Amino acid sequence: MQTLDTTLLIIGGGPGGYVAAIRAGQLGIPTVLVEGQALGGTCLNIGCIPSKALIHVAEQFHQTEAHAHKSNIGIKVAAPSLDITQSVAWKDGIVDRLTTGVAALLKKNDVKVIHGWAKVIDGKLVEIDGQDLRIRCEHLLLATGSSSVELPMLPLGGAVISSTEALSPSTLPKRLTVVGGGYIGLELGIVYRKLGVEVSVVEARERILPTYDSELTQPVAESLKKLGVKLYLGHSVEGFDAADKRLRVRTPDGGELALDTDQVLVAVGRRPRTKGFNLEALALKMNGAAVAIDERCQTSMRNVWAIGDVAGEPMLAHRAMAQGEMVAELIAGKQRVFEPTAIAAVCFTDPEIVVAGKTPETAKEEGLDCLVAQFPFAANGRAMTLESKSGFVRVVARRDNHLIVGWQAVGVGVSELSTAFAQSLEMGARLEDVAGTIHAHPTLGEAVQEAALRALGHALHI
Ligand SMILES: Cc1cc2nc3c(=O)[nH]c(=O)nc-3n(C[C@H](O)[C@H](O)[C@H](O)COP(=O)(O)OP(=O)(O)OC[C@H]3O[C@@H](n4cnc5c(N)ncnc54)[C@H](O)[C@@H]3O)c2cc1C
């Protein structure tokens, strides 16, 4: 068997793994990256990028349909029709451009990419399945990501699909039931609804997006109602009868309900991918289902590192990338720790939600006495010109020294505010810093400044 020697061996070419590889290459560390499926991982191939592409298609279709029906802004068009094959091909084109770009960056930085499934032998040795190849390394970086959680009573196959299949439909069903009211289920549910599918969402808990506070999720709940998405909150799934296309659901009072549906999308969360590649051989310390790591992304075994989804929550691409970059620098001998003040999280629902740092509730739980203020988009000129007045920006800041500890927003296009939020938190901005910064007019960002002004007791436009 052929043995390849390297300094750094990375298992997984998602945003965590490929960024670690690029940075390691820049720093001159001999690096091998093993990827079993496609470079770019979940994020580029079956996650962030394809979902946002389809959200764009659905929004364009929905807007055109709305203008054909009744336009407030004077646009007259005929009713649109949809070629879903063309939409999916367009989405695949974007994925292709991005993954090809990743391959080129890896090559440019002298990273050796091996296509195959890695199997761990020990902390310094990995075998590639079905290839006569072993790789010996000084540092092993686990970046194997996560996979969709499956429900035992709802096995995937046929009409029961995961987000992966939902992102590449060959035809659209007449009716779709989404199981799970988290961000992935809602983003995709809204896409299908805007493309004309009758959509229902079954969620075991009492609210959609249960990890966000209800003030933030309220505008999304209202929008779902307006779009005609049926919500079954507090309902749990019992099983699917494929022959009669019926999803059996337990109601909150213990009764049974049958929902007629052509497809069922299971979106009940993701689990770190730690099985199937002999990781058990390392007997690493675990943190629940995830590989336990310290603030340098070191596992319990020396020179074995873990980043991204395999190391647990928050399972977000930008966190995986930041960890990947840091681990490469640590291996190169730089002093680094992973201690972000905040990692912004965005729900690309309609409207969008963004949270960064502490919410009023988490600040209170931590014993912080905080000022909380919000500024509604109903009083923001730019929001009106975008035909969207729902939502707000909220700031949370310490009462004693006005240090900003958290931002939240809900509204059309607020995902782009995540940058300002993360920067102000990371730079230790106070309310006066944001309030005293001239924000361009007319922008949604003015609501950020106004929220800070309001916390100081002198908002100008409300
Ligand atoms: C529908 C959907 C939408 C999402 N939207 C967003 C979003 O908008 N924003 C956001 O921040 N996050 C989003 N996410 C989450 C995001 O995709 C993940 O957090 C991110 O991809 C994690 O990166 P990673 O590098 O840890 O793992 P992954 O991207 O999962 O990559 C891991 C890679 O490792 C490979 N691999 C695993 N085991 C082996 C092995 N033994 N040998 C070789 N290769 C192996 C896999 O094939 C995979 O390519 C979304 C996820 C989904 C499913």
Short mmCIF file of C-alpha atoms and ligand atoms in Angstrom, two decimals:
data_model
loop_
_atom_site.label_atom_id
_atom_site.label_comp_id
_atom_site.label_asym_id
_atom_site.label_seq_id
_atom_site.Cartn_x
_atom_site.Cartn_y
_atom_site.Cartn_z
CA MET A 1 0.00 0.00 0.00
CA GLN A 2 1.27 3.48 -0.91
CA THR A 3 1.89 5.84 2.04
CA LEU A 4 1.82 9.58 1.67
CA ASP A 5 3.43 11.79 4.33
CA THR A 6 2.17 15.25 5.16
CA THR A 7 2.15 17.77 7.99
CA LEU A 8 -1.58 18.48 7.98
CA LEU A 9 -4.31 16.08 6.90
CA ILE A 10 -7.82 17.48 6.71
CA ILE A 11 -10.85 15.20 6.47
CA GLY A 12 -13.71 17.08 4.81
CA GLY A 13 -13.70 19.82 2.17
CA GLY A 14 -16.61 21.93 3.44
CA PRO A 15 -16.17 25.59 4.50
CA GLY A 16 -14.26 24.51 7.60
CA GLY A 17 -11.90 22.11 5.85
CA TYR A 18 -11.26 24.02 2.64
CA VAL A 19 -10.58 27.32 4.45
CA ALA A 20 -8.18 25.56 6.83
CA ALA A 21 -6.43 24.07 3.79
CA ILE A 22 -6.14 27.38 1.92
CA ARG A 23 -4.72 29.16 4.98
CA ALA A 24 -2.35 26.26 5.72
CA GLY A 25 -1.17 26.41 2.10
CA GLN A 26 -0.61 30.18 2.38
CA LEU A 27 1.49 29.54 5.49
CA GLY A 28 3.59 26.91 3.72
CA ILE A 29 2.29 23.92 5.67
CA PRO A 30 2.31 20.72 3.54
CA THR A 31 -1.39 19.88 3.46
CA VAL A 32 -3.58 17.07 2.15
CA LEU A 33 -7.36 17.42 2.04
CA VAL A 34 -9.59 14.36 1.65
CA GLU A 35 -13.16 14.84 0.44
CA GLY A 36 -15.56 11.95 -0.19
CA GLN A 37 -18.24 13.87 -2.05
CA ALA A 38 -17.78 17.37 -3.43
CA LEU A 39 -15.50 20.25 -2.48
CA GLY A 40 -17.49 22.97 -0.73
CA GLY A 41 -19.29 20.45 1.49
CA THR A 42 -22.86 20.93 2.67
CA CYS A 43 -22.62 24.71 2.43
CA LEU A 44 -21.83 25.11 -1.25
CA ASN A 45 -23.49 21.96 -2.60
CA ILE A 46 -26.62 21.24 -0.58
CA GLY A 47 -26.92 24.01 2.02
CA CYS A 48 -26.36 27.76 2.26
CA ILE A 49 -25.78 28.62 -1.39
CA PRO A 50 -28.38 26.43 -3.16
CA SER A 51 -31.05 27.39 -0.62
CA LYS A 52 -30.36 31.10 -1.10
CA ALA A 53 -30.43 30.64 -4.88
CA LEU A 54 -33.88 29.04 -4.73
CA ILE A 55 -35.07 31.71 -2.26
CA HIS A 56 -34.15 34.27 -4.94
CA VAL A 57 -36.00 32.34 -7.68
CA ALA A 58 -39.09 32.00 -5.47
CA GLU A 59 -39.05 35.70 -4.55
CA GLN A 60 -38.76 36.78 -8.20
CA PHE A 61 -41.63 34.48 -9.17
CA HIS A 62 -43.76 35.60 -6.26
CA GLN A 63 -43.19 39.30 -6.97
CA THR A 64 -43.99 38.86 -10.66
CA GLU A 65 -47.15 36.97 -9.77
CA ALA A 66 -48.11 39.68 -7.32
CA HIS A 67 -47.69 42.36 -10.02
CA ALA A 68 -49.73 40.30 -12.49
CA HIS A 69 -52.49 40.08 -9.93
CA LYS A 70 -52.49 43.57 -8.42
CA SER A 71 -49.58 45.97 -8.46
CA ASN A 72 -49.42 48.92 -6.09
CA ILE A 73 -46.38 50.32 -7.84
CA GLY A 74 -47.66 50.49 -11.40
CA ILE A 75 -46.03 47.44 -12.97
CA LYS A 76 -48.26 45.47 -15.28
CA VAL A 77 -47.20 41.97 -16.35
CA ALA A 78 -48.88 38.80 -17.51
CA ALA A 79 -49.07 35.87 -15.07
CA PRO A 80 -45.64 34.19 -14.96
CA SER A 81 -44.92 30.53 -15.54
CA LEU A 82 -42.10 28.55 -14.01
CA ASP A 83 -39.55 26.24 -15.60
CA ILE A 84 -38.24 24.56 -12.46
CA THR A 85 -35.68 22.56 -14.46
CA GLN A 86 -34.15 25.83 -15.65
CA SER A 87 -34.26 27.26 -12.10
CA VAL A 88 -32.44 24.22 -10.70
CA ALA A 89 -29.91 24.36 -13.56
CA TRP A 90 -29.24 28.03 -12.76
CA LYS A 91 -28.74 27.14 -9.09
CA ASP A 92 -26.43 24.26 -10.07
CA GLY A 93 -24.43 26.68 -12.24
CA ILE A 94 -23.74 28.89 -9.21
CA VAL A 95 -22.74 25.84 -7.14
CA ASP A 96 -20.47 24.70 -9.94
CA ARG A 97 -18.77 28.10 -10.25
CA LEU A 98 -18.14 28.25 -6.51
CA THR A 99 -16.88 24.69 -6.10
CA THR A 100 -14.63 25.06 -9.14
CA GLY A 101 -13.30 28.23 -7.53
CA VAL A 102 -12.53 26.36 -4.30
CA ALA A 103 -10.65 23.67 -6.26
CA ALA A 104 -8.61 26.40 -8.02
CA LEU A 105 -7.77 28.13 -4.71
CA LEU A 106 -6.63 24.83 -3.18
CA LYS A 107 -4.45 24.14 -6.20
CA LYS A 108 -3.01 27.66 -6.14
CA ASN A 109 -2.02 27.13 -2.50
CA ASP A 110 -0.39 23.75 -3.17
CA VAL A 111 -2.97 21.73 -1.25
CA LYS A 112 -3.12 18.11 -2.41
CA VAL A 113 -6.78 17.12 -2.77
CA ILE A 114 -7.69 13.45 -2.62
CA HIS A 115 -11.18 12.41 -3.67
CA GLY A 116 -12.25 9.49 -1.51
CA TRP A 117 -13.61 8.52 1.89
CA ALA A 118 -11.12 8.72 4.73
CA LYS A 119 -11.05 6.02 7.39
CA VAL A 120 -9.21 6.79 10.60
CA ILE A 121 -6.60 4.24 11.68
CA ASP A 122 -5.07 6.28 14.49
CA GLY A 123 -4.37 9.93 15.31
CA LYS A 124 -1.59 10.06 12.72
CA LEU A 125 -2.76 7.62 10.06
CA VAL A 126 -5.74 7.60 7.72
CA GLU A 127 -6.67 5.16 4.96
CA ILE A 128 -8.62 6.05 1.85
CA ASP A 129 -11.50 3.64 1.20
CA GLY A 130 -11.13 1.56 -1.93
CA GLN A 131 -7.78 3.15 -2.82
CA ASP A 132 -4.43 1.60 -2.16
CA LEU A 133 -3.45 4.64 -0.13
CA ARG A 134 -2.55 5.60 3.42
CA ILE A 135 -1.76 9.11 4.59
CA ARG A 136 0.51 9.71 7.56
CA CYS A 137 0.34 13.13 9.20
CA GLU A 138 1.59 15.19 12.12
CA HIS A 139 -1.74 16.97 12.55
CA LEU A 140 -5.18 15.52 11.83
CA LEU A 141 -8.04 17.98 11.35
CA LEU A 142 -11.59 16.64 11.52
CA ALA A 143 -13.95 18.76 9.39
CA THR A 144 -16.51 16.11 8.52
CA GLY A 145 -19.54 18.36 9.03
CA SER A 146 -23.01 17.14 9.82
CA SER A 147 -25.91 15.25 8.29
CA SER A 148 -29.70 15.64 8.47
CA VAL A 149 -31.36 14.03 11.45
CA GLU A 150 -33.77 11.31 10.35
CA LEU A 151 -36.97 10.41 12.16
CA PRO A 152 -37.47 6.67 12.75
CA MET A 153 -41.19 6.91 11.94
CA LEU A 154 -40.47 8.87 8.76
CA PRO A 155 -37.63 7.13 6.88
CA LEU A 156 -36.34 9.06 3.89
CA GLY A 157 -37.20 7.69 0.45
CA GLY A 158 -39.89 8.20 -2.21
CA ALA A 159 -42.17 11.04 -1.17
CA VAL A 160 -40.30 11.58 2.09
CA ILE A 161 -37.35 13.84 1.36
CA SER A 162 -34.60 15.80 3.11
CA SER A 163 -33.41 19.34 2.34
CA THR A 164 -30.97 17.85 -0.20
CA GLU A 165 -33.75 16.55 -2.47
CA ALA A 166 -35.89 19.64 -1.80
CA LEU A 167 -33.10 21.78 -3.25
CA SER A 168 -33.11 19.92 -6.58
CA PRO A 169 -36.72 19.20 -7.52
CA SER A 170 -37.38 17.87 -11.02
CA THR A 171 -41.05 18.78 -10.63
CA LEU A 172 -42.93 20.55 -7.88
CA PRO A 173 -45.52 18.67 -5.80
CA LYS A 174 -49.04 20.06 -5.49
CA ARG A 175 -48.85 19.77 -1.70
CA LEU A 176 -45.80 19.70 0.58
CA THR A 177 -45.70 19.16 4.31
CA VAL A 178 -42.59 20.35 6.09
CA VAL A 179 -41.79 18.54 9.32
CA GLY A 180 -39.83 20.99 11.49
CA GLY A 181 -40.36 24.72 11.92
CA GLY A 182 -36.67 25.61 12.25
CA TYR A 183 -34.83 27.85 9.78
CA ILE A 184 -34.12 25.18 7.15
CA GLY A 185 -37.73 23.95 7.09
CA LEU A 186 -39.15 27.47 6.92
CA GLU A 187 -36.71 28.78 4.31
CA LEU A 188 -37.61 25.87 2.02
CA GLY A 189 -41.30 25.88 2.94
CA ILE A 190 -41.51 29.56 1.94
CA VAL A 191 -39.68 28.81 -1.34
CA TYR A 192 -42.17 26.09 -2.27
CA ARG A 193 -45.15 28.22 -1.24
CA LYS A 194 -43.98 31.16 -3.31
CA LEU A 195 -43.61 28.81 -6.26
CA GLY A 196 -47.28 27.86 -5.93
CA VAL A 197 -47.15 24.70 -3.80
CA GLU A 198 -49.69 24.24 -0.97
CA VAL A 199 -47.42 24.12 2.08
CA SER A 200 -48.08 22.99 5.64
CA VAL A 201 -45.56 23.02 8.49
CA VAL A 202 -45.76 20.57 11.38
CA GLU A 203 -43.76 21.60 14.44
CA ALA A 204 -43.74 19.73 17.75
CA ARG A 205 -43.11 22.88 19.77
CA GLU A 206 -45.58 25.70 20.28
CA ARG A 207 -43.88 28.19 17.97
CA ILE A 208 -41.95 28.41 14.77
CA LEU A 209 -38.20 29.10 15.05
CA PRO A 210 -38.26 28.11 18.72
CA THR A 211 -34.66 29.18 19.31
CA TYR A 212 -35.54 32.84 18.62
CA ASP A 213 -37.68 35.05 20.85
CA SER A 214 -41.31 35.47 19.89
CA GLU A 215 -41.04 39.20 19.21
CA LEU A 216 -38.53 38.39 16.48
CA THR A 217 -40.50 35.52 15.00
CA GLN A 218 -43.87 37.32 15.02
CA PRO A 219 -43.33 39.11 11.65
CA VAL A 220 -42.34 35.75 10.11
CA ALA A 221 -45.47 34.11 11.54
CA GLU A 222 -47.58 36.92 10.06
CA SER A 223 -45.90 36.56 6.69
CA LEU A 224 -46.48 32.78 6.68
CA LYS A 225 -50.16 33.42 7.33
CA LYS A 226 -50.33 35.97 4.53
CA LEU A 227 -48.59 33.56 2.16
CA GLY A 228 -51.11 30.85 3.07
CA VAL A 229 -48.69 28.44 4.76
CA LYS A 230 -50.66 26.29 7.22
CA LEU A 231 -49.00 25.89 10.61
CA TYR A 232 -49.58 22.88 12.86
CA LEU A 233 -47.81 23.91 16.05
CA GLY A 234 -47.59 21.57 19.03
CA HIS A 235 -48.27 18.68 16.62
CA SER A 236 -45.98 15.66 16.33
CA VAL A 237 -45.63 13.29 13.40
CA GLU A 238 -46.60 9.61 13.75
CA GLY A 239 -45.93 8.31 10.26
CA PHE A 240 -46.63 8.59 6.55
CA ASP A 241 -48.95 6.33 4.55
CA ALA A 242 -47.37 6.47 1.11
CA ALA A 243 -50.27 4.69 -0.65
CA ASP A 244 -52.90 7.26 0.37
CA LYS A 245 -50.39 10.11 0.69
CA ARG A 246 -51.36 10.86 4.25
CA LEU A 247 -49.17 12.15 7.03
CA ARG A 248 -50.43 10.98 10.41
CA VAL A 249 -50.02 13.63 13.06
CA ARG A 250 -50.69 13.70 16.82
CA THR A 251 -52.61 16.85 17.86
CA PRO A 252 -51.78 18.79 21.06
CA ASP A 253 -54.83 17.28 22.83
CA GLY A 254 -53.71 13.74 21.98
CA GLY A 255 -56.01 13.23 18.99
CA GLU A 256 -54.99 12.08 15.50
CA LEU A 257 -55.01 14.12 12.33
CA ALA A 258 -54.32 13.01 8.76
CA LEU A 259 -52.76 15.58 6.46
CA ASP A 260 -53.10 14.92 2.73
CA THR A 261 -49.77 15.63 1.11
CA ASP A 262 -47.75 14.62 -1.95
CA GLN A 263 -44.35 15.13 -0.37
CA VAL A 264 -42.97 15.34 3.14
CA LEU A 265 -39.83 17.35 3.79
CA VAL A 266 -38.08 16.28 6.99
CA ALA A 267 -36.11 19.22 8.43
CA VAL A 268 -35.72 18.48 12.11
CA GLY A 269 -32.10 19.42 12.56
CA ARG A 270 -28.60 18.25 11.85
CA ARG A 271 -26.24 15.95 13.70
CA PRO A 272 -22.42 16.09 13.76
CA ARG A 273 -20.94 13.51 11.39
CA THR A 274 -18.83 11.30 13.65
CA LYS A 275 -19.88 7.85 12.44
CA GLY A 276 -18.83 5.64 9.54
CA PHE A 277 -15.13 6.52 9.33
CA ASN A 278 -13.79 4.70 12.37
CA LEU A 279 -13.44 7.84 14.48
CA GLU A 280 -14.24 5.62 17.48
CA ALA A 281 -10.66 4.33 17.18
CA LEU A 282 -9.44 7.62 18.67
CA ALA A 283 -11.79 7.42 21.70
CA LEU A 284 -12.06 11.21 21.66
CA LYS A 285 -13.88 13.04 24.42
CA MET A 286 -17.36 13.91 23.17
CA ASN A 287 -19.68 16.78 23.92
CA GLY A 288 -23.04 15.07 23.38
CA ALA A 289 -23.08 13.97 19.74
CA ALA A 290 -20.25 16.36 18.83
CA VAL A 291 -16.49 16.05 19.16
CA ALA A 292 -15.45 18.03 22.24
CA ILE A 293 -12.99 20.86 21.56
CA ASP A 294 -11.28 23.57 23.57
CA GLU A 295 -10.89 27.24 22.65
CA ARG A 296 -8.16 26.31 20.16
CA CYS A 297 -10.30 23.60 18.50
CA GLN A 298 -8.05 20.92 19.98
CA THR A 299 -9.73 17.62 20.73
CA SER A 300 -8.79 15.45 23.71
CA MET A 301 -5.98 13.91 21.62
CA ARG A 302 -2.83 15.92 20.98
CA ASN A 303 -2.54 17.24 17.40
CA VAL A 304 -6.05 16.06 16.52
CA TRP A 305 -8.25 19.08 15.83
CA ALA A 306 -11.96 19.48 15.05
CA ILE A 307 -13.82 22.40 13.47
CA GLY A 308 -17.26 23.26 12.13
CA ASP A 309 -20.42 21.20 12.48
CA VAL A 310 -18.62 18.06 13.70
CA ALA A 311 -17.69 20.09 16.78
CA GLY A 312 -21.34 21.00 17.47
CA GLU A 313 -23.34 24.22 17.70
CA PRO A 314 -23.57 26.82 16.34
CA MET A 315 -23.61 24.85 13.08
CA LEU A 316 -22.91 27.77 10.75
CA ALA A 317 -20.62 28.01 7.75
CA HIS A 318 -18.90 31.23 8.85
CA ARG A 319 -18.05 29.72 12.23
CA ALA A 320 -16.54 26.67 10.50
CA MET A 321 -14.45 28.94 8.25
CA ALA A 322 -13.19 31.08 11.13
CA GLN A 323 -12.19 27.98 13.09
CA GLY A 324 -10.47 26.50 10.03
CA GLU A 325 -8.40 29.63 9.48
CA MET A 326 -7.42 29.68 13.16
CA VAL A 327 -6.33 26.03 13.30
CA ALA A 328 -4.06 26.49 10.27
CA GLU A 329 -2.43 29.47 12.01
CA LEU A 330 -2.00 27.54 15.26
CA ILE A 331 -0.29 24.71 13.39
CA ALA A 332 1.97 27.32 11.80
CA GLY A 333 2.98 28.40 15.32
CA LYS A 334 0.87 31.54 15.68
CA GLN A 335 -0.86 32.39 18.96
CA ARG A 336 -4.61 32.21 18.47
CA VAL A 337 -7.76 31.40 20.43
CA PHE A 338 -11.33 31.10 19.20
CA GLU A 339 -13.17 33.57 21.39
CA PRO A 340 -15.52 35.56 19.18
CA THR A 341 -17.65 38.12 20.99
CA ALA A 342 -20.49 37.07 18.70
CA ILE A 343 -21.27 34.80 15.78
CA ALA A 344 -24.20 36.27 13.90
CA ALA A 345 -26.93 33.85 12.82
CA VAL A 346 -29.31 34.61 9.98
CA CYS A 347 -32.65 33.07 9.00
CA PHE A 348 -33.30 33.75 5.35
CA THR A 349 -37.04 33.53 5.88
CA ASP A 350 -39.47 36.20 4.65
CA PRO A 351 -38.83 38.51 6.41
CA GLU A 352 -35.26 37.71 7.41
CA ILE A 353 -34.07 37.45 11.01
CA VAL A 354 -30.58 38.18 12.28
CA VAL A 355 -29.27 37.78 15.79
CA ALA A 356 -25.80 38.62 17.08
CA GLY A 357 -24.64 38.53 20.67
CA LYS A 358 -26.94 38.58 23.65
CA THR A 359 -30.71 38.95 23.51
CA PRO A 360 -32.54 40.85 26.28
CA GLU A 361 -33.33 37.45 27.79
CA THR A 362 -29.82 35.96 27.70
CA ALA A 363 -28.35 39.22 29.04
CA LYS A 364 -30.80 39.06 31.94
CA GLU A 365 -29.97 35.40 32.59
CA GLU A 366 -26.32 36.42 32.85
CA GLY A 367 -27.23 39.02 35.46
CA LEU A 368 -26.54 42.02 33.20
CA ASP A 369 -28.57 45.15 33.73
CA CYS A 370 -29.27 46.27 30.18
CA LEU A 371 -30.94 48.98 28.17
CA VAL A 372 -33.05 47.51 25.38
CA ALA A 373 -34.39 49.61 22.54
CA GLN A 374 -35.90 48.90 19.17
CA PHE A 375 -36.58 50.93 16.09
CA PRO A 376 -39.37 49.82 13.73
CA PHE A 377 -38.91 49.66 9.97
CA ALA A 378 -42.37 51.25 9.73
CA ALA A 379 -40.53 54.53 10.51
CA ASN A 380 -37.67 53.90 8.05
CA GLY A 381 -37.91 55.49 4.62
CA ARG A 382 -35.82 52.89 2.82
CA ALA A 383 -38.02 50.07 4.14
CA MET A 384 -41.07 51.89 2.73
CA THR A 385 -39.44 52.21 -0.69
CA LEU A 386 -38.86 48.44 -0.57
CA GLU A 387 -42.58 47.94 0.10
CA SER A 388 -41.76 46.43 3.45
CA LYS A 389 -42.54 48.08 6.73
CA SER A 390 -42.63 45.04 9.00
CA GLY A 391 -39.91 44.32 11.52
CA PHE A 392 -37.42 46.26 13.62
CA VAL A 393 -33.83 46.56 14.81
CA ARG A 394 -33.19 45.94 18.49
CA VAL A 395 -30.12 46.79 20.50
CA VAL A 396 -29.10 45.45 23.91
CA ALA A 397 -26.48 47.45 25.84
CA ARG A 398 -25.18 47.56 29.38
CA ARG A 399 -26.89 50.27 31.41
CA ASP A 400 -23.71 51.22 33.31
CA ASN A 401 -21.27 51.87 30.46
CA HIS A 402 -23.46 51.55 27.33
CA LEU A 403 -21.32 48.72 25.90
CA ILE A 404 -23.41 47.03 23.21
CA VAL A 405 -23.79 43.32 23.97
CA GLY A 406 -26.33 42.28 21.36
CA TRP A 407 -28.27 43.14 18.22
CA GLN A 408 -31.33 41.55 16.71
CA ALA A 409 -33.35 42.47 13.64
CA VAL A 410 -36.24 41.18 11.63
CA GLY A 411 -37.26 42.62 8.28
CA VAL A 412 -36.67 42.45 4.55
CA GLY A 413 -32.96 42.39 3.72
CA VAL A 414 -31.71 42.53 7.32
CA SER A 415 -29.23 39.70 6.70
CA GLU A 416 -26.88 42.42 5.38
CA LEU A 417 -27.02 44.20 8.75
CA SER A 418 -25.27 41.19 10.32
CA THR A 419 -21.93 42.68 9.26
CA ALA A 420 -22.50 45.94 11.15
CA PHE A 421 -23.79 44.02 14.14
CA ALA A 422 -20.81 41.66 14.32
CA GLN A 423 -18.33 44.51 13.79
CA SER A 424 -19.79 46.72 16.51
CA LEU A 425 -19.79 43.82 18.99
CA GLU A 426 -16.29 42.67 18.10
CA MET A 427 -14.91 46.22 18.33
CA GLY A 428 -16.57 46.83 21.70
CA ALA A 429 -18.74 49.68 20.44
CA ARG A 430 -20.86 51.69 22.88
CA LEU A 431 -24.27 53.11 22.08
CA GLU A 432 -22.67 56.54 21.56
CA ASP A 433 -20.31 55.10 18.89
CA VAL A 434 -23.19 53.83 16.76
CA ALA A 435 -25.45 56.78 17.51
CA GLY A 436 -22.64 59.17 16.57
CA THR A 437 -21.77 57.45 13.28
CA ILE A 438 -23.35 59.10 10.25
CA HIS A 439 -25.37 56.39 8.52
CA ALA A 440 -26.11 56.88 4.83
CA HIS A 441 -29.64 57.87 3.89
CA PRO A 442 -31.89 56.23 2.87
CA THR A 443 -30.78 52.83 4.14
CA LEU A 444 -32.08 50.12 6.42
CA GLY A 445 -28.92 50.76 8.42
CA GLU A 446 -30.39 54.02 9.68
CA ALA A 447 -32.62 51.87 11.86
CA VAL A 448 -29.44 50.57 13.52
CA GLN A 449 -28.37 54.12 14.40
CA GLU A 450 -31.90 55.02 15.50
CA ALA A 451 -32.08 51.96 17.79
CA ALA A 452 -28.87 53.14 19.49
CA LEU A 453 -30.23 56.71 19.71
CA ARG A 454 -33.45 55.39 21.18
CA ALA A 455 -31.56 53.43 23.83
CA LEU A 456 -29.91 56.76 24.74
CA GLY A 457 -33.34 58.34 24.99
CA HIS A 458 -33.24 60.60 21.93
CA ALA A 459 -34.29 58.79 18.75
CA LEU A 460 -34.90 61.34 16.01
CA HIS A 461 -37.39 59.72 13.69
CA ILE A 462 -39.93 58.30 16.08
C1 LIG B 1 -30.35 23.53 3.64
C2 LIG B 1 -29.26 24.14 4.47
C3 LIG B 1 -29.11 25.51 4.50
C4 LIG B 1 -28.09 26.09 5.25
N1 LIG B 1 -27.99 27.44 5.25
C5 LIG B 1 -27.00 28.03 5.97
C6 LIG B 1 -26.82 29.44 5.94
O1 LIG B 1 -27.57 30.17 5.29
N2 LIG B 1 -25.79 29.97 6.64
C7 LIG B 1 -24.94 29.18 7.39
O2 LIG B 1 -24.02 29.71 8.02
N3 LIG B 1 -25.09 27.84 7.43
C8 LIG B 1 -26.09 27.25 6.73
N4 LIG B 1 -26.21 25.88 6.74
C9 LIG B 1 -25.26 25.11 7.57
C10 LIG B 1 -23.91 24.99 6.86
O3 LIG B 1 -24.09 24.36 5.63
C11 LIG B 1 -22.94 24.21 7.74
O4 LIG B 1 -22.84 24.84 9.00
C12 LIG B 1 -21.55 24.16 7.10
O5 LIG B 1 -21.58 23.56 5.84
C13 LIG B 1 -20.59 23.39 8.02
O6 LIG B 1 -19.33 23.31 7.43
P1 LIG B 1 -18.34 22.10 7.75
O7 LIG B 1 -17.10 22.41 6.99
O8 LIG B 1 -18.26 21.90 9.19
O9 LIG B 1 -19.04 20.79 7.17
P2 LIG B 1 -19.71 20.42 5.79
O10 LIG B 1 -20.02 21.59 4.96
O11 LIG B 1 -20.83 19.50 6.11
O12 LIG B 1 -18.56 19.62 5.04
C14 LIG B 1 -18.09 18.40 5.51
C15 LIG B 1 -17.50 17.63 4.35
O13 LIG B 1 -16.81 16.50 4.86
C16 LIG B 1 -16.97 15.41 3.95
N5 LIG B 1 -16.72 14.20 4.70
C17 LIG B 1 -17.38 13.74 5.79
N6 LIG B 1 -16.83 12.58 6.21
C18 LIG B 1 -15.79 12.30 5.37
C19 LIG B 1 -14.85 11.24 5.29
N7 LIG B 1 -14.83 10.23 6.15
N8 LIG B 1 -13.94 11.26 4.29
C20 LIG B 1 -13.93 12.28 3.37
N9 LIG B 1 -14.80 13.32 3.41
C21 LIG B 1 -15.72 13.32 4.40
C22 LIG B 1 -18.41 15.56 3.47
O14 LIG B 1 -18.59 14.90 2.24
C23 LIG B 1 -18.55 17.07 3.38
O15 LIG B 1 -18.27 17.53 2.08
C24 LIG B 1 -27.20 25.27 5.99
C25 LIG B 1 -27.34 23.87 5.95
C26 LIG B 1 -28.35 23.31 5.20
C27 LIG B 1 -28.47 21.82 5.16
#
